[in-house]
Amino acid sequence: SKIQNSVSSNFIICHGDNIIQVDAIAQSVTDTTEKELGEKPVYKEGLENKEWILLDYIDVVVHIFLKEKREYYGIEDLWADAQIQKIASNY
């Protein structure tokens, strides 16, 4: 269902177990999106402390958390009425 008053149509929410993984995920998303789609994020935040990195691609916003920060903020609960698709980790 459509998320009322949302700034984006889609959100990707994931986490890494440490700041090295969080940084690697963010770099991979940025590199792959630019290479495959020719898109760069219009806004980036959190690259300094790497506890919660946000990559804004307008229609898609990517949230990359440090695991304990994801659990603490629980932003999935903000969109509990939205359609959620969980993707299992292969790692």
N, CA and C atoms as an extended XYZ file, in Angstrom:
273
Properties=species:S:1:pos:R:3:atomname:S:1:resname:S:1:resid:I:1 pbc="F F F"
N         0.834       -1.182        0.000 N   SER     1
C         0.000        0.000        0.000 CA  SER     1
C         0.874        1.240        0.000 C   SER     1
N         0.309        2.347       -0.480 N   LYS     2
C         1.054        3.600       -0.539 CA  LYS     2
C         1.266        4.136        0.865 C   LYS     2
N         2.450        4.605        1.122 N   ILE     3
C         2.789        5.160        2.422 CA  ILE     3
C         2.380        6.625        2.427 C   ILE     3
N         1.450        6.992        3.289 N   GLN     4
C         0.959        8.361        3.358 CA  GLN     4
C         2.069        9.327        3.757 C   GLN     4
N         2.131       10.469        3.059 N   ASN     5
C         3.070       11.553        3.374 CA  ASN     5
C         4.531       11.109        3.363 C   ASN     5
N         4.831       10.109        2.596 N   SER     6
C         6.199        9.610        2.526 CA  SER     6
C         6.997       10.409        1.500 C   SER     6
N         8.271       10.584        1.763 N   VAL     7
C         9.132       11.315        0.841 CA  VAL     7
C         9.627       10.438       -0.303 C   VAL     7
N         9.415        9.142       -0.210 N   SER     8
C         9.902        8.209       -1.216 CA  SER     8
C         8.923        7.053       -1.373 C   SER     8
N         8.958        6.422       -2.531 N   SER     9
C         8.075        5.284       -2.789 CA  SER     9
C         8.602        3.986       -2.197 C   SER     9
N         9.911        3.862       -2.111 N   ASN    10
C        10.530        2.618       -1.664 CA  ASN    10
C        11.672        2.895       -0.700 C   ASN    10
N        11.778        2.025        0.289 N   PHE    11
C        12.867        2.108        1.253 CA  PHE    11
C        13.570        0.761        1.296 C   PHE    11
N        14.879        0.797        1.315 N   ILE    12
C        15.673       -0.402        1.534 CA  ILE    12
C        16.339       -0.214        2.887 C   ILE    12
N        16.141       -1.180        3.768 N   ILE    13
C        16.683       -1.095        5.122 CA  ILE    13
C        17.529       -2.337        5.361 C   ILE    13
N        18.793       -2.116        5.702 N   CYS    14
C        19.693       -3.236        5.952 CA  CYS    14
C        20.685       -2.833        7.030 C   CYS    14
N        21.532       -3.773        7.422 N   HIS    15
C        22.520       -3.457        8.451 CA  HIS    15
C        23.797       -4.270        8.253 C   HIS    15
N        24.843       -3.764        8.876 N   GLY    16
C        26.109       -4.476        8.974 CA  GLY    16
C        26.420       -4.704       10.436 C   GLY    16
N        27.247       -5.679       10.715 N   ASP    17
C        27.595       -6.006       12.100 CA  ASP    17
C        28.629       -5.062       12.702 C   ASP    17
N        29.343       -4.322       11.844 N   ASN    18
C        30.338       -3.366       12.329 CA  ASN    18
C        30.448       -2.236       11.309 C   ASN    18
N        31.163       -1.162       11.679 N   ILE    19
C        31.208        0.000       10.786 CA  ILE    19
C        31.950       -0.287        9.481 C   ILE    19
N        32.843       -1.252        9.487 N   ILE    20
C        33.522       -1.628        8.241 CA  ILE    20
C        32.512       -2.220        7.264 C   ILE    20
N        31.627       -3.091        7.755 N   GLN    21
C        30.589       -3.669        6.895 CA  GLN    21
C        29.600       -2.603        6.433 C   GLN    21
N        29.204       -1.710        7.338 N   VAL    22
C        28.264       -0.639        6.974 CA  VAL    22
C        28.857        0.203        5.845 C   VAL    22
N        30.113        0.576        5.981 N   ASP    23
C        30.789        1.368        4.959 CA  ASP    23
C        30.887        0.601        3.645 C   ASP    23
N        31.219       -0.689        3.716 N   ALA    24
C        31.340       -1.514        2.504 CA  ALA    24
C        29.997       -1.649        1.790 C   ALA    24
N        28.918       -1.818        2.545 N   ILE    25
C        27.583       -1.906        1.940 CA  ILE    25
C        27.252       -0.600        1.231 C   ILE    25
N        27.480        0.522        1.906 N   ALA    26
C        27.188        1.828        1.310 CA  ALA    26
C        27.999        2.044        0.037 C   ALA    26
N        29.271        1.698        0.080 N   GLN    27
C        30.126        1.871       -1.095 CA  GLN    27
C        29.668        0.971       -2.239 C   GLN    27
N        29.281       -0.257       -1.925 N   SER    28
C        28.803       -1.183       -2.946 CA  SER    28
C        27.508       -0.686       -3.589 C   SER    28
N        26.579       -0.211       -2.768 N   VAL    29
C        25.315        0.328       -3.306 CA  VAL    29
C        25.608        1.512       -4.218 C   VAL    29
N        26.444        2.431       -3.748 N   THR    30
C        26.772        3.626       -4.527 CA  THR    30
C        27.455        3.258       -5.845 C   THR    30
N        28.464        2.404       -5.782 N   ASP    31
C        29.207        2.012       -6.983 CA  ASP    31
C        28.328        1.262       -7.977 C   ASP    31
N        27.562        0.294       -7.485 N   THR    32
C        26.731       -0.527       -8.369 CA  THR    32
C        25.616        0.292       -9.006 C   THR    32
N        24.994        1.153       -8.232 N   THR    33
C        23.908        1.975       -8.763 CA  THR    33
C        24.425        2.935       -9.833 C   THR    33
N        25.596        3.496       -9.600 N   GLU    34
C        26.162        4.395      -10.608 CA  GLU    34
C        26.577        3.621      -11.862 C   GLU    34
N        27.214        2.472      -11.683 N   LYS    35
C        27.687        1.680      -12.823 CA  LYS    35
C        26.532        1.099      -13.633 C   LYS    35
N        25.559        0.492      -12.950 N   GLU    36
C        24.475       -0.212      -13.642 CA  GLU    36
C        23.352        0.714      -14.123 C   GLU    36
N        23.085        1.786      -13.375 N   LEU    37
C        21.942        2.647      -13.687 CA  LEU    37
C        22.321        4.082      -14.029 C   LEU    37
N        23.591        4.412      -13.832 N   GLY    38
C        24.018        5.780      -14.085 CA  GLY    38
C        23.445        6.778      -13.090 C   GLY    38
N        23.078        6.308      -11.908 N   GLU    39
C        22.452        7.157      -10.884 CA  GLU    39
C        23.388        7.365       -9.707 C   GLU    39
N        23.409        8.597       -9.216 N   LYS    40
C        24.129        8.926       -7.990 CA  LYS    40
C        23.100        9.388       -6.965 C   LYS    40
N        23.351        9.152       -5.693 N   PRO    41
C        22.396        9.643       -4.695 CA  PRO    41
C        22.359       11.172       -4.709 C   PRO    41
N        21.150       11.728       -4.567 N   VAL    42
C        21.020       13.185       -4.519 CA  VAL    42
C        21.380       13.714       -3.141 C   VAL    42
N        21.370       12.825       -2.166 N   TYR    43
C        21.710       13.215       -0.798 CA  TYR    43
C        22.320       12.017       -0.091 C   TYR    43
N        23.370       12.267        0.673 N   LYS    44
C        24.015       11.225        1.479 CA  LYS    44
C        24.200       11.774        2.885 C   LYS    44
N        24.000       10.910        3.868 N   GLU    45
C        24.184       11.325        5.254 CA  GLU    45
C        24.726       10.156        6.065 C   GLU    45
N        25.521       10.457        7.081 N   GLY    46
C        26.017        9.442        7.997 CA  GLY    46
C        27.330        8.799        7.608 C   GLY    46
N        27.972        9.321        6.574 N   LEU    47
C        29.219        8.711        6.105 CA  LEU    47
C        30.372        8.918        7.083 C   LEU    47
N        30.230        9.888        7.983 N   GLU    48
C        31.303       10.163        8.933 CA  GLU    48
C        31.349        9.120       10.049 C   GLU    48
N        30.202        8.887       10.716 N   ASN    49
C        30.229        7.960       11.862 CA  ASN    49
C        29.850        6.526       11.494 C   ASN    49
N        29.219        6.342       10.353 N   LYS    50
C        28.903        5.013        9.805 CA  LYS    50
C        28.020        4.153       10.716 C   LYS    50
N        27.190        4.803       11.529 N   GLU    51
C        26.229        4.064       12.350 CA  GLU    51
C        24.876        3.963       11.653 C   GLU    51
N        24.557        4.966       10.820 N   TRP    52
C        23.319        4.989       10.046 CA  TRP    52
C        23.597        5.816        8.806 C   TRP    52
N        23.794        5.156        7.688 N   ILE    53
C        24.051        5.842        6.425 CA  ILE    53
C        22.759        5.864        5.626 C   ILE    53
N        22.442        7.034        5.101 N   LEU    54
C        21.258        7.215        4.272 CA  LEU    54
C        21.717        7.614        2.877 C   LEU    54
N        21.226        6.910        1.862 N   LEU    55
C        21.491        7.232        0.462 CA  LEU    55
C        20.148        7.505       -0.195 C   LEU    55
N        19.932        8.744       -0.635 N   ASP    56
C        18.637        9.156       -1.185 CA  ASP    56
C        18.712        9.209       -2.705 C   ASP    56
N        17.953        8.318       -3.345 N   TYR    57
C        17.858        8.278       -4.799 CA  TYR    57
C        16.475        8.747       -5.263 C   TYR    57
N        15.793        9.563       -4.492 N   ILE    58
C        14.460       10.120       -4.698 CA  ILE    58
C        13.390        9.037       -4.573 C   ILE    58
N        13.231        8.169       -5.574 N   ASP    59
C        12.205        7.122       -5.503 CA  ASP    59
C        12.592        5.983       -4.568 C   ASP    59
N        13.870        5.857       -4.296 N   VAL    60
C        14.369        4.820       -3.391 CA  VAL    60
C        15.313        5.476       -2.383 C   VAL    60
N        15.067        5.217       -1.110 N   VAL    61
C        15.963        5.681       -0.057 CA  VAL    61
C        16.549        4.445        0.619 C   VAL    61
N        17.870        4.399        0.694 N   VAL    62
C        18.571        3.259        1.279 CA  VAL    62
C        19.058        3.651        2.673 C   VAL    62
N        18.646        2.873        3.670 N   HIS    63
C        19.092        3.056        5.051 CA  HIS    63
C        20.016        1.890        5.392 C   HIS    63
N        21.253        2.193        5.753 N   ILE    64
C        22.229        1.164        6.112 CA  ILE    64
C        22.652        1.426        7.551 C   ILE    64
N        22.278        0.513        8.421 N   PHE    65
C        22.497        0.694        9.854 CA  PHE    65
C        23.620       -0.181       10.383 C   PHE    65
N        24.235        0.269       11.456 N   LEU    66
C        24.975       -0.603       12.342 CA  LEU    66
C        23.906       -1.424       13.057 C   LEU    66
N        24.094       -2.726       13.195 N   LYS    67
C        23.036       -3.621       13.672 CA  LYS    67
C        22.332       -3.109       14.929 C   LYS    67
N        23.089       -2.702       15.941 N   GLU    68
C        22.440       -2.262       17.188 CA  GLU    68
C        21.661       -0.965       17.010 C   GLU    68
N        22.055       -0.113       16.059 N   LYS    69
C        21.304        1.124       15.791 CA  LYS    69
C        19.994        0.799       15.075 C   LYS    69
N        20.025       -0.190       14.195 N   ARG    70
C        18.784       -0.594       13.519 CA  ARG    70
C        17.777       -1.105       14.540 C   ARG    70
N        18.252       -1.929       15.473 N   GLU    71
C        17.368       -2.457       16.511 CA  GLU    71
C        16.856       -1.338       17.412 C   GLU    71
N        17.708       -0.375       17.736 N   TYR    72
C        17.329        0.726       18.622 CA  TYR    72
C        16.263        1.618       17.981 C   TYR    72
N        16.475        2.034       16.726 N   TYR    73
C        15.549        2.963       16.083 CA  TYR    73
C        14.295        2.282       15.550 C   TYR    73
N        14.392        1.046       15.120 N   GLY    74
C        13.227        0.298       14.651 CA  GLY    74
C        12.393        1.029       13.614 C   GLY    74
N        13.047        1.596       12.600 N   ILE    75
C        12.291        2.412       11.647 CA  ILE    75
C        11.305        1.604       10.804 C   ILE    75
N        11.482        0.298       10.748 N   GLU    76
C        10.495       -0.514       10.031 CA  GLU    76
C         9.106       -0.333       10.631 C   GLU    76
N         9.052       -0.080       11.929 N   ASP    77
C         7.764        0.108       12.600 CA  ASP    77
C         7.053        1.377       12.149 C   ASP    77
N         7.796        2.353       11.628 N   LEU    78
C         7.171        3.586       11.147 CA  LEU    78
C         6.287        3.329        9.937 C   LEU    78
N         6.615        2.304        9.173 N   TRP    79
C         5.862        1.972        7.972 CA  TRP    79
C         5.247        0.582        8.097 C   TRP    79
N         4.733        0.277        9.250 N   ALA    80
C         4.187       -1.055        9.519 CA  ALA    80
C         3.023       -1.399        8.602 C   ALA    80
N         2.316       -0.374        8.080 N   ASP    81
C         1.181       -0.641        7.202 CA  ASP    81
C         1.594       -0.768        5.735 C   ASP    81
N         2.863       -0.553        5.429 N   ALA    82
C         3.345       -0.666        4.052 CA  ALA    82
C         3.644       -2.121        3.708 C   ALA    82
N         3.685       -2.393        2.420 N   GLN    83
C         4.066       -3.728        1.968 CA  GLN    83
C         5.551       -3.926        2.246 C   GLN    83
N         5.893       -4.998        2.916 N   ILE    84
C         7.282       -5.274        3.276 CA  ILE    84
C         7.718       -6.567        2.604 C   ILE    84
N         8.877       -6.521        1.973 N   GLN    85
C         9.459       -7.710        1.372 CA  GLN    85
C        10.800       -7.949        2.045 C   GLN    85
N        10.914       -9.055        2.764 N   LYS    86
C        12.165       -9.394        3.438 CA  LYS    86
C        12.994      -10.281        2.526 C   LYS    86
N        14.271       -9.972        2.466 N   ILE    87
C        15.197      -10.741        1.644 CA  ILE    87
C        16.226      -11.365        2.576 C   ILE    87
N        16.346      -12.669        2.529 N   ALA    88
C        17.272      -13.380        3.413 CA  ALA    88
C        18.713      -13.066        3.040 C   ALA    88
N        19.538      -13.010        4.040 N   SER    89
C        20.962      -12.788        3.830 CA  SER    89
C        21.627      -14.095        3.422 C   SER    89
N        22.578      -14.004        2.544 N   ASN    90
C        23.347      -15.179        2.129 CA  ASN    90
C        24.650      -15.289        2.895 C   ASN    90
N        24.822      -14.442        3.905 N   TYR    91
C        26.090      -14.395        4.626 CA  TYR    91
C        25.910      -14.713        6.071 C   TYR    91
